[in-house]
Amino acid sequence: MTSSAVDPQVLSRARRQVFLALFIAVAVVLHVFETLLPTPVPWLRLGLANVMTVLALYLYDGKAAWTVSLMRTGLGALLLGRLFGPGFWLALAGTLLATSAMIVLYRAAGRYLSPIGISAVGAAGHALGQVLAARLLIIQHDAIWQILPVFLLFSVVSGVLTGWLAAVLLARLATHPAFQRANVIAGEEREEERKL
Amino acid sequence: MRSFWRFMTTGDWLLVVALLAIAAAGLARLASAPGGGRVVVTDGERTVLTAPLDSHNSFELNGPLGLSRLEIDERGARITAAPCPRRVCLTMGPIRQSGELIACIPNRILVRVEATGIQEAAFDLISR
């Protein structure tokens, strides 16, 4: 018998937990970095942090995607000093709609889509959520909806680009021992044996 | 790095094209809508006339004292003739920004510019 620290099942679980924590950390950094980066138009951002949500959705499940996206929005706003400010509610509404749209679509049609399609729909949901929150909280006039087509156009383009990045990263990460189906299943089987 | 095109599935294409089509349809609707704003005329109680601000037009407005003439051109909307004694309304135009107002009190005519688009957020209030 060797040390239990190298028990494949324990190791696999620990690896997956570490990766999820890494995804959250990277997402927070990308979120803050992108917000601080000067852009030609104030609201124009690529949304790189959403790559981490997509990875969590594919490599884990919907719950992990929620963990990454909500932690990112909360911690990002905290670091930027925007927690509970007007911008925070817009970001939160965007995140809520984006994450739910991606999870629903992934469950309904994940077999027919790559992360690019999932990410594009998430970006569209983000645009819709932000305009919706702006309509309800800031500019209480229906004229605000006129900005939605412009937002949608930019967000679909950026969603496709970040989805591509997610697809590339996913292809690399899927070969890591922490995420190989065989390892995960073998680990689960071993756990079953132990229970018996 | 694997090519972008190898990742894209048929489903991805359908989704992306559909989303872009929705955005394009929204933009097309915006472009076809009359820009700038519109002129709204009320007699103090009901709206008697609305007209787009971006086209040349002239209207005869019937008030208790008689006919007032409203003209709309690229400078905005203004009253060019009025039957009232002091003719203050003639000096109040042209108006073109959302919220601006011409009032012909004796002839009971109120001309107002309303935004149809985002530009309404530019001003909270205009006072003269």
Short mmCIF file of C-alpha atoms in Angstrom, two decimals:
data_model
loop_
_atom_site.label_atom_id
_atom_site.label_comp_id
_atom_site.label_asym_id
_atom_site.label_seq_id
_atom_site.Cartn_x
_atom_site.Cartn_y
_atom_site.Cartn_z
CA MET A 1 0.00 0.00 0.00
CA THR A 2 1.16 3.47 -0.86
CA SER A 3 -0.01 6.67 0.73
CA SER A 4 -3.67 7.49 0.32
CA ALA A 5 -2.67 10.87 -1.16
CA VAL A 6 -2.06 9.15 -4.47
CA ASP A 7 -5.38 7.31 -4.43
CA PRO A 8 -6.51 8.01 -8.03
CA GLN A 9 -10.02 8.86 -6.96
CA VAL A 10 -8.90 11.38 -4.34
CA LEU A 11 -6.31 12.77 -6.72
CA SER A 12 -8.86 13.15 -9.51
CA ARG A 13 -11.29 14.96 -7.26
CA ALA A 14 -8.59 17.25 -5.86
CA ARG A 15 -7.40 18.06 -9.39
CA ARG A 16 -10.90 18.97 -10.47
CA GLN A 17 -11.41 21.21 -7.44
CA VAL A 18 -8.10 22.96 -8.08
CA PHE A 19 -9.02 23.51 -11.72
CA LEU A 20 -12.40 25.02 -10.81
CA ALA A 21 -10.69 27.38 -8.36
CA LEU A 22 -8.24 28.30 -11.12
CA PHE A 23 -11.08 29.02 -13.53
CA ILE A 24 -12.66 31.38 -11.01
CA ALA A 25 -9.33 33.11 -10.34
CA VAL A 26 -8.55 33.52 -14.05
CA ALA A 27 -12.10 34.75 -14.72
CA VAL A 28 -11.81 37.42 -11.99
CA VAL A 29 -8.45 38.60 -13.35
CA LEU A 30 -9.73 38.76 -16.94
CA HIS A 31 -12.88 40.57 -15.82
CA VAL A 32 -10.95 43.22 -13.88
CA PHE A 33 -8.28 43.57 -16.56
CA GLU A 34 -10.85 44.04 -19.32
CA THR A 35 -12.83 46.57 -17.32
CA LEU A 36 -9.74 48.66 -16.60
CA LEU A 37 -8.48 48.48 -20.17
CA PRO A 38 -9.31 51.65 -22.12
CA THR A 39 -11.62 50.97 -25.06
CA PRO A 40 -12.87 53.22 -27.88
CA VAL A 41 -16.45 52.91 -26.58
CA PRO A 42 -17.00 52.58 -22.81
CA TRP A 43 -19.26 49.55 -22.92
CA LEU A 44 -17.28 47.68 -25.56
CA ARG A 45 -15.56 44.64 -24.08
CA LEU A 46 -14.59 41.27 -25.48
CA GLY A 47 -15.90 39.28 -22.52
CA LEU A 48 -12.88 37.02 -22.11
CA ALA A 49 -13.97 36.08 -18.58
CA ASN A 50 -16.90 34.18 -20.09
CA VAL A 51 -14.38 31.70 -21.55
CA MET A 52 -13.97 30.35 -18.00
CA THR A 53 -17.72 29.94 -17.57
CA VAL A 54 -17.90 27.99 -20.83
CA LEU A 55 -15.00 25.76 -19.72
CA ALA A 56 -16.73 25.08 -16.39
CA LEU A 57 -19.97 24.21 -18.22
CA TYR A 58 -18.23 21.74 -20.53
CA LEU A 59 -15.74 20.19 -18.10
CA TYR A 60 -18.04 20.14 -15.06
CA ASP A 61 -21.73 21.03 -15.16
CA GLY A 62 -24.25 23.86 -14.94
CA LYS A 63 -23.66 24.29 -11.22
CA ALA A 64 -19.95 24.87 -11.80
CA ALA A 65 -20.77 27.37 -14.56
CA TRP A 66 -22.96 29.30 -12.09
CA THR A 67 -20.19 29.17 -9.48
CA VAL A 68 -17.62 30.62 -11.89
CA SER A 69 -19.86 33.31 -13.36
CA LEU A 70 -21.38 34.53 -10.08
CA MET A 71 -18.08 34.45 -8.19
CA ARG A 72 -16.47 36.36 -11.06
CA THR A 73 -19.15 39.05 -11.11
CA GLY A 74 -19.11 39.45 -7.33
CA LEU A 75 -15.34 39.34 -6.79
CA GLY A 76 -14.68 41.47 -9.89
CA ALA A 77 -17.06 44.18 -8.69
CA LEU A 78 -15.57 43.99 -5.19
CA LEU A 79 -12.02 44.48 -6.51
CA LEU A 80 -13.12 47.37 -8.75
CA GLY A 81 -15.06 49.02 -5.93
CA ARG A 82 -18.32 48.73 -7.84
CA LEU A 83 -20.15 46.27 -5.68
CA PHE A 84 -23.88 47.16 -5.54
CA GLY A 85 -23.31 50.26 -7.71
CA PRO A 86 -25.35 50.81 -10.88
CA GLY A 87 -22.73 49.15 -13.09
CA PHE A 88 -22.77 46.10 -10.84
CA TRP A 89 -26.50 45.50 -11.38
CA LEU A 90 -26.07 45.78 -15.13
CA ALA A 91 -23.18 43.31 -15.03
CA LEU A 92 -25.13 40.96 -12.76
CA ALA A 93 -28.20 41.03 -15.01
CA GLY A 94 -25.99 40.33 -18.02
CA THR A 95 -24.28 37.45 -16.22
CA LEU A 96 -27.56 35.91 -15.04
CA LEU A 97 -29.08 35.90 -18.52
CA ALA A 98 -25.86 34.80 -20.22
CA THR A 99 -25.27 31.89 -17.86
CA SER A 100 -28.85 30.65 -17.91
CA ALA A 101 -28.99 30.91 -21.72
CA MET A 102 -25.76 28.93 -22.07
CA ILE A 103 -26.79 26.21 -19.62
CA VAL A 104 -30.26 25.79 -21.14
CA LEU A 105 -28.84 25.64 -24.64
CA TYR A 106 -26.06 23.25 -23.62
CA ARG A 107 -28.58 20.86 -22.10
CA ALA A 108 -31.06 21.17 -24.96
CA ALA A 109 -28.75 21.12 -27.98
CA GLY A 110 -25.21 20.65 -26.68
CA ARG A 111 -24.65 17.70 -29.00
CA TYR A 112 -25.12 19.84 -32.09
CA LEU A 113 -23.08 22.81 -30.93
CA SER A 114 -19.45 23.67 -30.24
CA PRO A 115 -18.44 26.12 -27.50
CA ILE A 116 -18.58 28.80 -30.21
CA GLY A 117 -22.36 28.52 -30.56
CA ILE A 118 -22.85 28.31 -26.79
CA SER A 119 -20.65 31.35 -26.24
CA ALA A 120 -22.42 33.37 -28.96
CA VAL A 121 -25.80 32.74 -27.31
CA GLY A 122 -24.30 33.61 -23.92
CA ALA A 123 -23.03 36.90 -25.32
CA ALA A 124 -26.45 37.67 -26.80
CA GLY A 125 -28.03 36.89 -23.41
CA HIS A 126 -25.52 39.20 -21.76
CA ALA A 127 -26.48 42.07 -24.10
CA LEU A 128 -30.18 41.45 -23.51
CA GLY A 129 -29.72 41.29 -19.72
CA GLN A 130 -27.78 44.54 -19.64
CA VAL A 131 -30.30 46.47 -21.73
CA LEU A 132 -33.15 45.00 -19.69
CA ALA A 133 -31.50 46.12 -16.43
CA ALA A 134 -30.77 49.55 -17.90
CA ARG A 135 -34.43 49.87 -18.93
CA LEU A 136 -35.66 48.90 -15.47
CA LEU A 137 -33.09 50.71 -13.32
CA ILE A 138 -31.44 53.59 -15.15
CA ILE A 139 -33.19 54.95 -18.25
CA GLN A 140 -36.82 54.19 -17.65
CA HIS A 141 -37.87 54.77 -21.22
CA ASP A 142 -38.48 52.31 -24.04
CA ALA A 143 -36.12 54.28 -26.29
CA ILE A 144 -33.28 52.37 -24.61
CA TRP A 145 -34.28 49.28 -26.60
CA GLN A 146 -32.95 50.99 -29.70
CA ILE A 147 -29.44 50.26 -28.51
CA LEU A 148 -30.09 46.50 -28.36
CA PRO A 149 -29.41 45.72 -32.07
CA VAL A 150 -26.02 47.44 -31.85
CA PHE A 151 -25.18 45.62 -28.60
CA LEU A 152 -26.36 42.35 -30.10
CA LEU A 153 -24.19 42.74 -33.19
CA PHE A 154 -21.03 43.46 -31.19
CA SER A 155 -21.76 40.78 -28.61
CA VAL A 156 -22.34 38.03 -31.17
CA VAL A 157 -19.00 38.83 -32.83
CA SER A 158 -17.18 38.89 -29.47
CA GLY A 159 -19.06 35.78 -28.33
CA VAL A 160 -17.86 33.88 -31.40
CA LEU A 161 -14.26 35.01 -30.79
CA THR A 162 -14.24 34.08 -27.09
CA GLY A 163 -16.08 30.85 -27.94
CA TRP A 164 -13.27 29.97 -30.31
CA LEU A 165 -10.77 30.55 -27.52
CA ALA A 166 -12.88 28.35 -25.23
CA ALA A 167 -12.98 25.61 -27.89
CA VAL A 168 -9.18 25.69 -28.27
CA LEU A 169 -8.62 25.60 -24.49
CA LEU A 170 -11.22 22.86 -24.11
CA ALA A 171 -9.46 20.67 -26.67
CA ARG A 172 -6.21 21.06 -24.69
CA LEU A 173 -7.74 20.62 -21.24
CA ALA A 174 -9.79 17.57 -22.19
CA THR A 175 -6.56 15.57 -22.46
CA HIS A 176 -5.50 16.51 -18.93
CA PRO A 177 -5.81 13.57 -16.48
CA ALA A 178 -8.21 15.57 -14.31
CA PHE A 179 -10.81 15.66 -17.07
CA GLN A 180 -10.36 12.37 -18.85
CA ARG A 181 -13.61 10.49 -18.85
CA ALA A 182 -11.84 7.17 -18.14
CA ASN A 183 -10.21 8.55 -15.01
CA VAL A 184 -13.38 10.12 -13.72
CA ILE A 185 -15.41 6.95 -14.32
CA ALA A 186 -12.68 4.72 -12.87
CA GLY A 187 -12.59 6.95 -9.81
CA GLU A 188 -16.35 6.72 -9.39
CA GLU A 189 -16.24 2.93 -9.71
CA ARG A 190 -13.56 2.69 -7.08
CA GLU A 191 -15.66 4.80 -4.79
CA GLU A 192 -18.59 2.46 -5.38
CA GLU A 193 -16.42 -0.53 -4.43
CA ARG A 194 -15.31 1.17 -1.27
CA LYS A 195 -18.89 1.84 -0.26
CA LEU A 196 -19.70 -1.86 -0.67
CA MET B 1 -4.06 25.84 -32.60
CA ARG B 2 -6.79 24.17 -34.58
CA SER B 3 -8.58 26.21 -37.17
CA PHE B 4 -11.72 28.14 -36.32
CA TRP B 5 -13.60 26.53 -39.21
CA ARG B 6 -13.07 23.03 -37.89
CA PHE B 7 -14.79 23.90 -34.61
CA MET B 8 -17.88 25.41 -36.18
CA THR B 9 -20.71 22.88 -36.44
CA THR B 10 -23.84 23.22 -38.55
CA GLY B 11 -25.74 24.12 -35.40
CA ASP B 12 -23.21 26.86 -34.61
CA TRP B 13 -23.66 28.34 -38.06
CA LEU B 14 -27.45 28.32 -37.77
CA LEU B 15 -27.29 30.00 -34.36
CA VAL B 16 -24.76 32.67 -35.29
CA VAL B 17 -26.53 33.50 -38.55
CA ALA B 18 -29.88 33.68 -36.73
CA LEU B 19 -28.48 36.02 -34.05
CA LEU B 20 -26.83 38.25 -36.67
CA ALA B 21 -30.09 38.31 -38.64
CA ILE B 22 -31.99 39.47 -35.53
CA ALA B 23 -29.42 42.23 -34.94
CA ALA B 24 -29.50 43.26 -38.62
CA ALA B 25 -33.32 43.35 -38.61
CA GLY B 26 -33.24 45.57 -35.53
CA LEU B 27 -30.71 47.91 -37.15
CA ALA B 28 -32.74 48.05 -40.38
CA ARG B 29 -35.85 48.97 -38.39
CA LEU B 30 -33.91 51.75 -36.67
CA ALA B 31 -32.57 53.10 -39.96
CA SER B 32 -36.01 53.20 -41.56
CA ALA B 33 -37.63 54.95 -38.61
CA PRO B 34 -37.92 58.74 -38.89
CA GLY B 35 -34.90 60.18 -37.15
CA GLY B 36 -34.56 63.22 -34.92
CA GLY B 37 -37.93 63.45 -33.32
CA ARG B 38 -41.41 64.67 -33.94
CA VAL B 39 -43.42 67.79 -33.46
CA VAL B 40 -46.51 67.44 -31.31
CA VAL B 41 -49.16 70.14 -31.22
CA THR B 42 -51.79 70.23 -28.51
CA ASP B 43 -54.56 72.71 -27.79
CA GLY B 44 -53.96 72.34 -24.08
CA GLU B 45 -56.10 69.23 -23.77
CA ARG B 46 -55.73 66.96 -26.76
CA THR B 47 -53.12 66.37 -29.40
CA VAL B 48 -54.22 68.01 -32.62
CA LEU B 49 -51.19 67.23 -34.77
CA THR B 50 -47.98 65.21 -34.84
CA ALA B 51 -45.41 65.53 -37.61
CA PRO B 52 -41.84 64.28 -38.14
CA LEU B 53 -39.15 66.88 -37.52
CA ASP B 54 -36.95 65.78 -40.42
CA SER B 55 -39.25 66.73 -43.31
CA HIS B 56 -40.41 70.07 -44.66
CA ASN B 57 -44.00 70.80 -43.82
CA SER B 58 -46.37 73.61 -43.06
CA PHE B 59 -49.68 73.44 -41.25
CA GLU B 60 -52.61 75.72 -40.53
CA LEU B 61 -53.53 75.45 -36.86
CA ASN B 62 -57.00 76.55 -35.91
CA GLY B 63 -57.34 78.25 -32.53
CA PRO B 64 -60.01 80.38 -30.86
CA LEU B 65 -58.53 83.58 -32.39
CA GLY B 66 -58.00 82.17 -35.87
CA LEU B 67 -55.30 80.45 -37.89
CA SER B 68 -51.69 80.10 -36.80
CA ARG B 69 -49.16 78.82 -39.29
CA LEU B 70 -46.62 76.18 -38.22
CA GLU B 71 -43.64 75.53 -40.46
CA ILE B 72 -41.12 72.71 -40.13
CA ASP B 73 -37.81 72.76 -41.97
CA GLU B 74 -34.20 71.74 -41.32
CA ARG B 75 -33.85 74.43 -38.62
CA GLY B 76 -36.77 73.05 -36.67
CA ALA B 77 -40.38 73.94 -36.06
CA ARG B 78 -41.58 77.54 -35.76
CA ILE B 79 -44.72 79.62 -35.92
CA THR B 80 -44.64 81.95 -38.92
CA ALA B 81 -48.02 83.62 -38.62
CA ALA B 82 -50.38 84.14 -35.71
CA PRO B 83 -53.57 86.08 -35.10
CA CYS B 84 -52.75 86.92 -31.50
CA PRO B 85 -52.06 90.54 -30.44
CA ARG B 86 -48.49 90.26 -29.13
CA ARG B 87 -47.14 87.50 -31.38
CA VAL B 88 -44.76 86.17 -28.77
CA CYS B 89 -44.93 82.74 -30.37
CA LEU B 90 -43.27 84.04 -33.53
CA THR B 91 -40.11 84.75 -31.56
CA MET B 92 -39.99 81.43 -29.71
CA GLY B 93 -38.81 79.23 -32.57
CA PRO B 94 -37.30 77.48 -34.23
CA ILE B 95 -37.26 74.50 -31.88
CA ARG B 96 -35.69 71.13 -32.66
CA GLN B 97 -34.36 69.64 -29.43
CA SER B 98 -36.50 67.24 -27.50
CA GLY B 99 -38.43 69.04 -24.77
CA GLU B 100 -38.38 72.47 -26.43
CA LEU B 101 -41.68 74.26 -26.57
CA ILE B 102 -43.52 77.05 -28.35
CA ALA B 103 -46.63 78.31 -26.61
CA CYS B 104 -49.27 80.45 -28.28
CA ILE B 105 -51.27 81.09 -25.14
CA PRO B 106 -53.98 83.40 -26.55
CA ASN B 107 -54.63 81.09 -29.49
CA ARG B 108 -54.34 77.97 -27.32
CA ILE B 109 -51.60 76.26 -29.28
CA LEU B 110 -48.77 74.34 -27.71
CA VAL B 111 -46.00 73.06 -29.99
CA ARG B 112 -43.60 70.60 -28.46
CA VAL B 113 -40.70 68.51 -29.78
CA GLU B 114 -40.61 64.91 -28.61
CA ALA B 115 -37.75 62.50 -29.10
CA THR B 116 -38.47 59.25 -30.84
CA GLY B 117 -35.03 57.89 -30.05
CA ILE B 118 -32.18 57.72 -27.59
CA GLN B 119 -31.36 61.42 -27.84
CA GLU B 120 -34.10 62.14 -25.32
CA ALA B 121 -31.57 61.28 -22.60
CA ALA B 122 -29.45 64.27 -23.69
CA PHE B 123 -31.51 66.79 -21.70
CA ASP B 124 -33.53 66.58 -18.55
CA LEU B 125 -35.12 69.95 -19.02
CA ILE B 126 -34.90 72.96 -21.28
CA SER B 127 -35.78 76.31 -19.85
CA ARG B 128 -35.77 79.63 -21.59
#
